[in-house]
Amino acid sequence: MGFFQLSKVDGSCKARLGRMHTTRGTIDTPAFMPVGTQASVKAIDPRELSEMGTQIILGNTYHLSIRPGLEIIQAAGGLHRFMNWSLPILTDSGGFQVFSLAKIRKIRAHGVEFRSHLDGSLLFLGPREAMEVQRILGSDIAMVFDECPAHNCPAEQAREAKRGNNQIMMSARQAVQTAEDARAIAVKRQAGTRALAAST
């Protein structure tokens, strides 16, 4: 059985029902994914999440790297044990922070250099680094690091982001091919309000 199993497609609008299979459980899609950016869904504990039927939660590579930090999570036995959650976790790559934290980051040739929003310390994230951080966290679904341009950015900037993201996907694939883990790797499709030529 593959990672994603398509159950039904609505012919009128192409909406889909499906199931994602991971080593820690199956997720019915579409799914509501509570956000536990820093290993905690605010105001709700894991028992309550389970009672509500939550099948998967989300964590964030950038924020978890800064607080509580990889050393603490690794010492606890990984993100699942750290937050007392036995079902699947998806970790976002930190790519959105390239957009949301534009004032404290610099884009380099092979990734992005951040200055912590907490204490100014340096954090570098690229496709390989994001995959390695997510390996240490032990997430079940790891997102590929990518650039998230503003929705109203100039067309050329959107084209450049698309070209860069294609290269990023290749780097991430190479990084995962050398890693012995059972993660599923997922890619986001970024979008904007400007139509791009099909050839770009």
Coordinates of C-alpha atoms in Angstrom, one line a residue:
M1 CA 0.0 0.0 0.0
G2 CA 1.3 3.4 -0.9
F3 CA 1.5 6.5 1.2
F4 CA -1.7 8.1 -0.3
Q5 CA -4.8 6.1 -1.2
L6 CA -7.4 7.9 -3.3
S7 CA -10.9 6.9 -2.2
K8 CA -13.3 9.2 -4.2
V9 CA -13.2 12.1 -6.7
D10 CA -16.1 14.5 -7.2
G11 CA -16.5 14.8 -11.0
S12 CA -18.1 18.3 -10.8
C13 CA -15.3 20.0 -8.9
K14 CA -12.4 17.5 -8.5
A15 CA -12.6 17.5 -4.7
R16 CA -11.0 14.3 -3.3
L17 CA -11.4 12.0 -0.4
G18 CA -8.4 9.9 0.5
R19 CA -6.2 8.3 3.2
M20 CA -2.5 8.9 4.0
H21 CA -0.7 6.0 5.6
T22 CA 2.2 6.5 8.0
T23 CA 4.0 4.2 10.4
R24 CA 2.1 5.8 13.3
G25 CA -1.3 5.9 11.9
T26 CA -3.7 6.7 9.0
I27 CA -5.1 10.1 8.3
D28 CA -8.4 10.6 6.5
T29 CA -8.2 13.5 4.0
P30 CA -9.2 16.3 3.8
A31 CA -8.1 16.7 7.5
F32 CA -8.0 19.4 10.1
M33 CA -4.5 19.6 11.4
P34 CA -4.1 21.4 14.8
V35 CA -1.0 23.6 14.9
G36 CA 1.5 22.7 17.6
T37 CA 4.2 25.1 16.3
Q38 CA 6.4 24.7 19.3
A39 CA 5.4 21.1 20.3
S40 CA 2.2 22.2 22.0
V41 CA -1.3 22.9 20.7
K42 CA -2.2 26.0 22.8
A43 CA -4.8 25.4 25.5
I44 CA -5.4 21.8 24.5
D45 CA -3.6 18.8 25.9
P46 CA -2.8 15.5 23.9
R47 CA -5.6 13.6 25.7
E48 CA -8.2 16.2 24.6
L49 CA -6.8 16.2 21.0
S50 CA -7.2 12.4 20.9
E51 CA -10.8 12.6 22.3
M52 CA -11.7 15.1 19.6
G53 CA -10.5 12.6 16.9
T54 CA -7.4 14.4 15.9
Q55 CA -5.3 12.2 13.6
I56 CA -2.3 14.4 12.9
I57 CA -0.8 17.6 14.3
L58 CA 1.7 20.1 12.9
G59 CA 5.1 21.3 14.2
N60 CA 7.5 23.8 12.7
T61 CA 11.2 23.2 11.9
Y62 CA 12.3 26.8 12.4
H63 CA 10.5 27.4 15.7
L64 CA 11.4 24.0 17.2
S65 CA 15.0 24.5 16.3
I66 CA 15.1 27.8 18.3
R67 CA 12.8 26.8 21.2
P68 CA 12.9 24.4 22.9
G69 CA 15.9 23.4 20.6
L70 CA 17.0 20.2 19.0
E71 CA 19.2 19.0 21.8
I72 CA 16.3 19.1 24.3
I73 CA 13.9 17.3 21.9
Q74 CA 16.5 14.7 21.0
A75 CA 17.3 14.0 24.7
A76 CA 13.6 13.4 25.3
G77 CA 13.6 10.8 22.6
G78 CA 12.2 12.8 19.7
L79 CA 9.2 15.1 19.2
H80 CA 6.5 12.5 19.8
R81 CA 7.8 11.6 23.3
F82 CA 8.6 15.3 24.1
M83 CA 5.0 16.3 23.5
N84 CA 3.4 12.9 24.6
W85 CA 1.8 12.4 21.2
S86 CA 1.7 8.9 19.7
L87 CA -0.1 9.6 16.4
P88 CA 1.4 11.2 13.2
I89 CA 3.2 14.6 13.2
L90 CA 3.8 16.7 10.1
T91 CA 6.6 19.2 10.4
D92 CA 6.7 22.3 8.2
S93 CA 10.1 23.0 6.8
G94 CA 10.5 26.6 7.9
G95 CA 10.0 27.9 4.4
F96 CA 7.0 30.1 5.4
Q97 CA 9.4 31.9 7.8
V98 CA 11.4 33.0 4.8
F99 CA 8.3 35.2 4.0
S100 CA 7.0 36.0 7.4
L101 CA 10.4 36.8 9.0
A102 CA 11.8 38.7 6.0
K103 CA 13.2 41.5 8.2
I104 CA 15.5 39.1 10.1
R105 CA 16.7 36.8 7.3
K106 CA 19.0 36.9 4.3
I107 CA 18.6 34.6 1.3
R108 CA 21.9 32.9 0.3
A109 CA 22.8 30.7 -2.6
H110 CA 22.1 27.4 -0.8
G111 CA 19.4 28.5 1.7
V112 CA 18.4 31.2 4.2
E113 CA 20.2 32.7 7.1
F114 CA 17.9 33.7 10.0
R115 CA 18.6 35.7 13.0
S116 CA 16.5 34.3 15.9
H117 CA 13.5 36.5 16.8
L118 CA 14.3 35.6 20.4
D119 CA 18.0 36.4 20.9
G120 CA 19.5 37.2 17.5
S121 CA 21.5 33.9 17.3
L122 CA 22.2 32.5 13.8
L123 CA 20.2 29.7 12.2
F124 CA 20.8 28.5 8.6
L125 CA 18.2 26.5 6.8
G126 CA 18.4 25.1 3.3
P127 CA 16.9 22.0 1.7
R128 CA 19.4 19.6 3.3
E129 CA 19.4 21.3 6.7
A130 CA 15.6 21.3 6.9
M131 CA 15.5 17.6 6.1
E132 CA 18.1 16.8 8.7
V133 CA 16.3 18.8 11.4
Q134 CA 13.1 17.0 10.6
R135 CA 14.9 13.7 10.8
I136 CA 16.1 14.6 14.3
L137 CA 12.6 15.7 15.3
G138 CA 11.3 12.3 14.1
S139 CA 8.3 13.6 12.3
D140 CA 6.2 11.2 10.1
I141 CA 5.7 13.7 7.2
A142 CA 8.5 16.1 6.4
M143 CA 7.9 19.1 4.2
V144 CA 10.5 20.2 1.6
F145 CA 12.1 23.6 2.3
D146 CA 10.9 26.1 -0.2
E147 CA 10.5 29.8 -0.9
C148 CA 7.0 31.3 -0.2
P149 CA 6.7 34.5 -2.3
A150 CA 4.1 37.1 -1.4
H151 CA 0.8 36.6 -3.2
N152 CA 1.1 39.9 -5.0
C153 CA 4.8 39.7 -5.9
P154 CA 6.0 40.7 -9.4
A155 CA 5.7 38.0 -12.0
E156 CA 9.5 37.7 -12.4
Q157 CA 9.9 37.1 -8.7
A158 CA 7.3 34.3 -8.8
R159 CA 9.1 32.7 -11.8
E160 CA 12.4 32.9 -9.9
A161 CA 10.8 31.3 -6.8
K162 CA 9.3 28.5 -9.0
R163 CA 12.7 27.8 -10.6
G164 CA 14.4 27.9 -7.2
N165 CA 11.8 25.5 -5.6
N166 CA 12.4 23.0 -8.4
Q167 CA 16.1 23.0 -7.6
I168 CA 15.3 22.7 -3.9
M169 CA 13.1 19.6 -4.4
M170 CA 16.0 17.9 -6.2
S171 CA 18.4 18.7 -3.3
A172 CA 15.9 17.5 -0.7
R173 CA 15.4 14.2 -2.7
Q174 CA 19.1 13.6 -2.7
A175 CA 19.3 14.3 1.0
V176 CA 16.5 11.8 1.8
Q177 CA 18.0 9.1 -0.4
T178 CA 20.9 8.9 1.9
A179 CA 18.9 8.8 5.1
E180 CA 17.6 5.6 6.6
D181 CA 14.2 6.6 7.9
A182 CA 10.6 6.0 7.2
R183 CA 9.4 9.5 6.7
A184 CA 7.1 10.6 4.0
I185 CA 8.3 13.6 2.1
A186 CA 5.7 16.2 1.0
V187 CA 5.9 19.2 -1.3
K188 CA 3.8 22.4 -1.1
R189 CA 2.5 24.0 -4.3
Q190 CA 2.9 27.7 -3.7
A191 CA 0.7 30.1 -5.6
G192 CA 0.2 33.8 -6.3
T193 CA -2.3 36.1 -8.0
R194 CA -0.3 36.4 -11.2
A195 CA -0.6 33.9 -14.0
L196 CA 2.8 32.6 -15.2
A197 CA 3.5 31.3 -18.7
A198 CA 3.3 27.5 -18.9
S199 CA 6.9 27.3 -20.1
T200 CA 8.4 28.8 -16.8

